[in-house]
Structures are given as structure tokens and as C-alpha cells.
PDB file of C-alpha atoms in Angstrom:
ATOM      1  CA  MET A   1     -12.150 -71.701  47.695  1.00  0.00           C
ATOM      2  CA  ILE A   2     -12.573 -68.695  45.431  1.00  0.00           C
ATOM      3  CA  GLN A   3     -16.371 -68.366  46.348  1.00  0.00           C
ATOM      4  CA  ALA A   4     -15.814 -69.228  49.944  1.00  0.00           C
ATOM      5  CA  SER A   5     -18.110 -67.464  52.360  1.00  0.00           C
ATOM      6  CA  PRO A   6     -16.925 -65.508  55.432  1.00  0.00           C
ATOM      7  CA  ALA A   7     -17.357 -67.483  58.677  1.00  0.00           C
ATOM      8  CA  ALA A   8     -20.568 -67.067  60.585  1.00  0.00           C
ATOM      9  CA  GLY A   9     -21.040 -63.835  62.138  1.00  0.00           C
ATOM     10  CA  GLN A  10     -18.077 -62.049  60.224  1.00  0.00           C
ATOM     11  CA  ARG A  11     -18.487 -59.294  57.763  1.00  0.00           C
ATOM     12  CA  ARG A  12     -16.904 -59.814  54.307  1.00  0.00           C
ATOM     13  CA  GLN A  13     -13.944 -57.481  53.917  1.00  0.00           C
ATOM     14  CA  LYS A  14     -14.386 -54.991  50.777  1.00  0.00           C
ATOM     15  CA  SER A  15     -11.500 -54.155  48.589  1.00  0.00           C
ATOM     16  CA  LYS A  16     -10.866 -50.461  48.197  1.00  0.00           C
ATOM     17  CA  TYR A  17     -12.912 -50.328  45.029  1.00  0.00           C
ATOM     18  CA  GLU A  18     -15.795 -52.065  46.183  1.00  0.00           C
ATOM     19  CA  HIS A  19     -19.124 -50.288  47.105  1.00  0.00           C
ATOM     20  CA  ALA A  20     -21.928 -51.859  49.455  1.00  0.00           C
ATOM     21  CA  SER A  21     -24.017 -52.824  46.764  1.00  0.00           C
ATOM     22  CA  GLU A  22     -21.280 -53.959  44.203  1.00  0.00           C
ATOM     23  CA  GLN A  23     -20.720 -57.479  43.078  1.00  0.00           C
ATOM     24  CA  ARG A  24     -17.307 -58.467  42.093  1.00  0.00           C
ATOM     25  CA  ARG A  25     -16.113 -60.844  39.347  1.00  0.00           C
ATOM     26  CA  LEU A  26     -12.785 -62.925  39.034  1.00  0.00           C
ATOM     27  CA  HIS A  27     -11.342 -62.788  35.480  1.00  0.00           C
ATOM     28  CA  VAL A  28      -8.633 -64.809  33.800  1.00  0.00           C
ATOM     29  CA  ALA A  29      -6.956 -62.089  31.571  1.00  0.00           C
ATOM     30  CA  LEU A  30      -4.821 -62.960  28.550  1.00  0.00           C
ATOM     31  CA  TYR A  31      -2.009 -60.435  27.477  1.00  0.00           C
ATOM     32  CA  LEU A  32       0.481 -60.258  24.804  1.00  0.00           C
ATOM     33  CA  SER A  33       3.543 -62.018  26.113  1.00  0.00           C
ATOM     34  CA  GLY A  34       5.975 -61.066  23.329  1.00  0.00           C
ATOM     35  CA  VAL A  35       6.749 -64.734  22.598  1.00  0.00           C
ATOM     36  CA  VAL A  36       5.934 -65.558  19.025  1.00  0.00           C
ATOM     37  CA  ASP A  37       7.545 -68.985  18.445  1.00  0.00           C
ATOM     38  CA  ASP A  38       5.818 -70.963  21.129  1.00  0.00           C
ATOM     39  CA  ALA A  39       2.083 -71.395  21.195  1.00  0.00           C
ATOM     40  CA  GLU A  40       2.193 -72.451  24.703  1.00  0.00           C
ATOM     41  CA  ARG A  41       3.847 -69.245  25.924  1.00  0.00           C
ATOM     42  CA  GLN A  42       2.398 -66.660  23.712  1.00  0.00           C
ATOM     43  CA  TYR A  43       0.029 -65.168  26.318  1.00  0.00           C
ATOM     44  CA  HIS A  44       0.812 -63.762  29.670  1.00  0.00           C
ATOM     45  CA  TRP A  45      -1.905 -64.899  32.112  1.00  0.00           C
ATOM     46  CA  ALA A  46      -3.241 -63.003  35.089  1.00  0.00           C
ATOM     47  CA  PHE A  47      -6.294 -62.607  37.314  1.00  0.00           C
ATOM     48  CA  LEU A  48      -8.229 -59.494  37.348  1.00  0.00           C
ATOM     49  CA  VAL A  49     -11.053 -58.500  39.929  1.00  0.00           C
ATOM     50  CA  GLY A  50     -13.430 -55.834  39.245  1.00  0.00           C
ATOM     51  CA  PRO A  51     -17.063 -55.059  39.460  1.00  0.00           C
ATOM     52  CA  LYS A  52     -19.915 -57.010  37.787  1.00  0.00           C
ATOM     53  CA  VAL A  53     -21.448 -53.994  36.531  1.00  0.00           C
ATOM     54  CA  GLU A  54     -19.209 -51.823  34.428  1.00  0.00           C
ATOM     55  CA  LYS A  55     -20.944 -48.569  33.596  1.00  0.00           C
ATOM     56  CA  GLU A  56     -17.978 -46.066  33.871  1.00  0.00           C
ATOM     57  CA  ASP A  57     -15.490 -45.376  31.201  1.00  0.00           C
ATOM     58  CA  ASP A  58     -12.866 -46.185  33.809  1.00  0.00           C
ATOM     59  CA  VAL A  59     -13.615 -49.490  35.874  1.00  0.00           C
ATOM     60  CA  PRO A  60     -11.110 -49.678  38.645  1.00  0.00           C
ATOM     61  CA  GLY A  61      -9.879 -52.933  39.917  1.00  0.00           C
ATOM     62  CA  MET A  62      -6.889 -55.211  40.750  1.00  0.00           C
ATOM     63  CA  ARG A  63      -4.541 -57.364  38.714  1.00  0.00           C
ATOM     64  CA  TYR A  64      -2.959 -60.263  40.423  1.00  0.00           C
ATOM     65  CA  HIS A  65      -0.062 -62.068  38.498  1.00  0.00           C
ATOM     66  CA  VAL A  66       3.556 -63.246  38.526  1.00  0.00           C
ATOM     67  CA  LYS A  67       5.966 -61.708  36.187  1.00  0.00           C
ATOM     68  CA  ASN A  68       9.694 -61.922  35.429  1.00  0.00           C
ATOM     69  CA  THR A  69      11.620 -59.172  36.846  1.00  0.00           C
ATOM     70  CA  ILE A  70      15.377 -58.446  37.816  1.00  0.00           C
ATOM     71  CA  VAL A  71      16.084 -58.771  41.433  1.00  0.00           C
ATOM     72  CA  ASP A  72      19.628 -58.358  42.567  1.00  0.00           C
ATOM     73  CA  GLY A  73      20.999 -58.985  39.051  1.00  0.00           C
ATOM     74  CA  GLU A  74      18.901 -62.036  38.454  1.00  0.00           C
ATOM     75  CA  VAL A  75      15.580 -62.680  36.486  1.00  0.00           C
ATOM     76  CA  ARG A  76      13.141 -63.907  39.000  1.00  0.00           C
ATOM     77  CA  TRP A  77       9.380 -64.613  39.097  1.00  0.00           C
ATOM     78  CA  VAL A  78       7.783 -62.099  41.417  1.00  0.00           C
ATOM     79  CA  TYR A  79       4.007 -62.136  42.554  1.00  0.00           C
ATOM     80  CA  GLU A  80       2.569 -58.697  42.070  1.00  0.00           C
ATOM     81  CA  GLU A  81      -0.809 -57.054  43.093  1.00  0.00           C
ATOM     82  CA  LEU A  82      -1.589 -53.941  41.216  1.00  0.00           C
ATOM     83  CA  ASP A  83      -4.389 -51.372  41.397  1.00  0.00           C
ATOM     84  CA  ILE A  84      -5.473 -50.746  37.859  1.00  0.00           C
ATOM     85  CA  ARG A  85      -7.334 -47.764  36.620  1.00  0.00           C
ATOM     86  CA  ASN A  86      -9.363 -49.725  34.291  1.00  0.00           C
ATOM     87  CA  VAL A  87      -9.886 -53.559  34.286  1.00  0.00           C
ATOM     88  CA  ARG A  88     -11.395 -53.306  30.850  1.00  0.00           C
ATOM     89  CA  MET A  89      -8.415 -51.942  29.018  1.00  0.00           C
ATOM     90  CA  THR A  90      -4.688 -52.052  29.589  1.00  0.00           C
ATOM     91  CA  ASN A  91      -1.737 -51.652  27.236  1.00  0.00           C
ATOM     92  CA  THR A  92      -1.344 -55.273  26.229  1.00  0.00           C
ATOM     93  CA  LEU A  93      -4.627 -56.914  27.424  1.00  0.00           C
ATOM     94  CA  LEU A  94      -6.186 -58.954  24.711  1.00  0.00           C
ATOM     95  CA  ALA A  95      -9.323 -60.430  26.406  1.00  0.00           C
ATOM     96  CA  ARG A  96     -10.830 -61.165  29.801  1.00  0.00           C
ATOM     97  CA  PHE A  97     -12.845 -64.179  30.822  1.00  0.00           C
ATOM     98  CA  ALA A  98     -15.233 -64.034  33.796  1.00  0.00           C
ATOM     99  CA  ILE A  99     -14.833 -67.238  35.644  1.00  0.00           C
ATOM    100  CA  ALA A 100     -16.126 -66.720  39.210  1.00  0.00           C
ATOM    101  CA  LYS A 101     -18.243 -64.598  41.366  1.00  0.00           C
ATOM    102  CA  VAL A 102     -16.059 -63.176  44.260  1.00  0.00           C
ATOM    103  CA  GLN A 103     -17.831 -63.992  47.442  1.00  0.00           C
ATOM    104  CA  ASP A 104     -14.800 -63.198  49.737  1.00  0.00           C
ATOM    105  CA  GLU A 105     -12.172 -61.019  48.148  1.00  0.00           C
ATOM    106  CA  LYS A 106     -10.002 -61.014  51.210  1.00  0.00           C
ATOM    107  CA  ARG A 107      -9.908 -64.701  51.223  1.00  0.00           C
ATOM    108  CA  LEU A 108      -9.237 -64.792  47.518  1.00  0.00           C
ATOM    109  CA  VAL A 109      -6.223 -62.569  47.964  1.00  0.00           C
ATOM    110  CA  GLU A 110      -5.023 -64.707  51.010  1.00  0.00           C
ATOM    111  CA  ILE A 111      -5.100 -67.907  48.562  1.00  0.00           C
ATOM    112  CA  LEU A 112      -3.236 -65.944  45.832  1.00  0.00           C
ATOM    113  CA  ARG A 113      -0.586 -64.640  48.357  1.00  0.00           C
ATOM    114  CA  SER A 114      -0.078 -68.216  49.675  1.00  0.00           C
ATOM    115  CA  ILE A 115       0.810 -69.714  46.290  1.00  0.00           C
ATOM    116  CA  PRO A 116       4.578 -70.501  46.128  1.00  0.00           C
ATOM    117  CA  VAL A 117       6.408 -68.696  43.524  1.00  0.00           C
ATOM    118  CA  ILE A 118       8.793 -71.321  41.905  1.00  0.00           C
ATOM    119  CA  GLN A 119      12.236 -70.158  40.836  1.00  0.00           C
ATOM    120  CA  GLU A 120      14.607 -72.036  38.513  1.00  0.00           C
ATOM    121  CA  ASN A 121      12.061 -74.248  36.846  1.00  0.00           C
ATOM    122  CA  PRO A 122      11.852 -73.593  33.193  1.00  0.00           C
ATOM    123  CA  SER A 123       8.377 -74.979  32.896  1.00  0.00           C
ATOM    124  CA  TRP A 124       6.962 -72.674  35.722  1.00  0.00           C
ATOM    125  CA  ARG A 125       5.537 -69.464  34.493  1.00  0.00           C
ATOM    126  CA  CYS A 126       2.474 -66.938  34.785  1.00  0.00           C
ATOM    127  CA  ARG A 127       0.166 -69.673  33.476  1.00  0.00           C
ATOM    128  CA  THR A 128       1.113 -71.870  36.177  1.00  0.00           C
ATOM    129  CA  LEU A 129      -0.042 -69.526  38.866  1.00  0.00           C
ATOM    130  CA  ALA A 130      -3.476 -69.488  37.161  1.00  0.00           C
ATOM    131  CA  VAL A 131      -3.551 -73.265  36.727  1.00  0.00           C
ATOM    132  CA  GLY A 132      -2.156 -73.940  40.096  1.00  0.00           C
ATOM    133  CA  THR A 133      -4.767 -72.032  41.878  1.00  0.00           C
ATOM    134  CA  ALA A 134      -7.753 -73.255  39.830  1.00  0.00           C
ATOM    135  CA  VAL A 135     -10.634 -74.801  41.673  1.00  0.00           C
ATOM    136  CA  LEU A 136     -12.669 -74.226  38.757  1.00  0.00           C
ATOM    137  CA  ASP A 137     -12.543 -76.386  35.758  1.00  0.00           C
ATOM    138  CA  TRP A 138      -9.191 -75.332  33.871  1.00  0.00           C
ATOM    139  CA  GLN A 139      -9.719 -77.963  31.239  1.00  0.00           C
ATOM    140  CA  LYS A 140     -12.638 -75.715  30.127  1.00  0.00           C
ATOM    141  CA  ILE A 141     -11.243 -72.340  30.853  1.00  0.00           C
ATOM    142  CA  GLU A 142      -8.065 -72.604  29.075  1.00  0.00           C
ATOM    143  CA  PRO A 143      -9.256 -73.928  25.708  1.00  0.00           C
ATOM    144  CA  ALA A 144     -12.169 -71.332  25.783  1.00  0.00           C
ATOM    145  CA  ALA A 145      -9.826 -68.471  26.474  1.00  0.00           C
ATOM    146  CA  ARG A 146      -7.435 -69.505  23.745  1.00  0.00           C
ATOM    147  CA  LYS A 147     -10.313 -70.066  21.254  1.00  0.00           C
ATOM    148  CA  PHE A 148     -11.794 -66.739  21.951  1.00  0.00           C
ATOM    149  CA  VAL A 149      -8.657 -64.698  21.496  1.00  0.00           C
ATOM    150  CA  GLU A 150      -7.806 -66.619  18.364  1.00  0.00           C
ATOM    151  CA  GLY A 151     -11.210 -65.820  17.020  1.00  0.00           C
ATOM    152  CA  LYS A 152     -10.629 -61.974  17.792  1.00  0.00           C
ATOM    153  CA  LYS A 153      -7.341 -62.297  16.214  1.00  0.00           C
ATOM    154  CA  ALA A 154      -8.619 -63.942  13.153  1.00  0.00           C
ATOM    155  CA  ALA A 155     -11.438 -61.327  12.879  1.00  0.00           C
ATOM    156  CA  GLY A 156      -8.615 -58.425  13.018  1.00  0.00           C
ATOM    157  CA  ARG A 157      -9.631 -57.277  16.323  1.00  0.00           C
ATOM    158  CA  HIS A 158      -6.056 -56.569  17.406  1.00  0.00           C
ATOM    159  CA  ASN A 159      -4.769 -55.116  14.203  1.00  0.00           C
ATOM    160  CA  ASP A 160      -6.731 -51.886  14.182  1.00  0.00           C
ATOM    161  CA  VAL A 161      -5.131 -49.159  16.420  1.00  0.00           C
ATOM    162  CA  ASN A 162      -8.493 -47.571  16.944  1.00  0.00           C
ATOM    163  CA  GLN A 163      -9.867 -50.785  18.429  1.00  0.00           C
ATOM    164  CA  MET A 164      -6.834 -51.014  20.804  1.00  0.00           C
ATOM    165  CA  GLN A 165      -8.062 -47.772  22.309  1.00  0.00           C
ATOM    166  CA  GLN A 166     -11.285 -49.344  23.375  1.00  0.00           C
ATOM    167  CA  ALA A 167     -12.314 -51.810  26.141  1.00  0.00           C
ATOM    168  CA  ARG A 168     -11.144 -55.137  25.378  1.00  0.00           C
ATOM    169  CA  PRO A 169     -13.389 -58.283  24.629  1.00  0.00           C
ATOM    170  CA  THR A 170     -14.979 -60.062  27.697  1.00  0.00           C
ATOM    171  CA  PHE A 171     -16.424 -63.537  27.481  1.00  0.00           C
ATOM    172  CA  ASP A 172     -18.490 -64.449  30.737  1.00  0.00           C
ATOM    173  CA  LEU A 173     -17.875 -68.187  31.275  1.00  0.00           C
ATOM    174  CA  ILE A 174     -20.369 -68.014  34.166  1.00  0.00           C
ATOM    175  CA  GLN A 175     -23.149 -66.928  31.556  1.00  0.00           C
ATOM    176  CA  GLY A 176     -21.563 -68.657  28.489  1.00  0.00           C
ATOM    177  CA  ARG A 177     -21.542 -65.567  26.227  1.00  0.00           C
ATOM    178  CA  GLU A 178     -19.446 -62.607  25.197  1.00  0.00           C
ATOM    179  CA  VAL A 179     -20.507 -59.517  27.097  1.00  0.00           C
ATOM    180  CA  SER A 180     -18.279 -57.007  25.591  1.00  0.00           C
ATOM    181  CA  PRO A 181     -16.945 -57.249  22.037  1.00  0.00           C
TER     182      PRO A 181
END
């Protein structure tokens, strides 16, 4: 589904950041969640879409995720789409993992928007959005993502304030290698 092609005769709709020659990538992104006593919930999970080639200092793109927010006095899960100035670096981003080439970004967004956001289920969370939409092999993606972030943490990557001002590490699961330290 994520790599679905447009119907015959239709032109693929471009995102506002996409140029005619630009290929797009779908990343799973791990952020600090603020939860420290539960390994299963220590990360916030999101999807990022941005260009394959990241030559500029700022690489604009989109973030798709669900987050807890207060709505009418209640904490609710809310789906959110955000234009972000730089997909390589946001405040609490730990790492990104390229998981797919985006062939039809409009279709990808339609799929994400169609996923039900479940309320009042304590086991439903941001990770569920990612797992629930996975048409790729989530059994490979999740352990690889966790191992990569843990390795960066063990190496002290997130302890140095100067490094937190730089682009975050990116592992390309398509190519099977780290593409940005």
C-alpha cells in the first residue's frame, strides 16, 4: 500500500515540498517519550516523509503521528500532520529509519488519515499507529530501530549537547546501512 502506484493515466500528486525530480522516503522516527520506567513506552513513534537526497542544511518534510493532547478537558489521542522545517533534526528526535520509497504520497496520506484513533484503550499508543499501518515487515523494523537507538545511546550520542544540535542519525533499512551518523 505504501508503495502503491497511481491508477493508469493519473499523475502522482506531489507534496508541497516535492520537486519534479525528487524522490521521497518514508521514515519511522523515534523520539524521546519522557517515559523512563517502561521499556515498551520509552520512545514516541512517528512517520516522517522527506526527500531521498538531503543536501541542504534544512530538509523540509512532513511528520505524521498521534499524540496525547487535552481536548475539552480530557486527554485524547489526536492524529497530527505537521510541516517540519527539517526532517533530519527536531527537538526530541533520536533517530530515523528509512523504510520505504514513497511512490504515491497522496495515497500514503489517505491511508494514514483512514486509520482509526482509538480512545480509552490503555494499550493503544503512538507505536500502535505505526504497527497498525505496517505493510512492511514490522518484526524487522522495530528490533532494528530499538537496537540502533540503544547503540547510539551507549556510544553517548545523546549525551553531548553539541551533537544534539546536529542532524540525527539515520539508518536506511532499504539499503541496510547507516546513512547519517
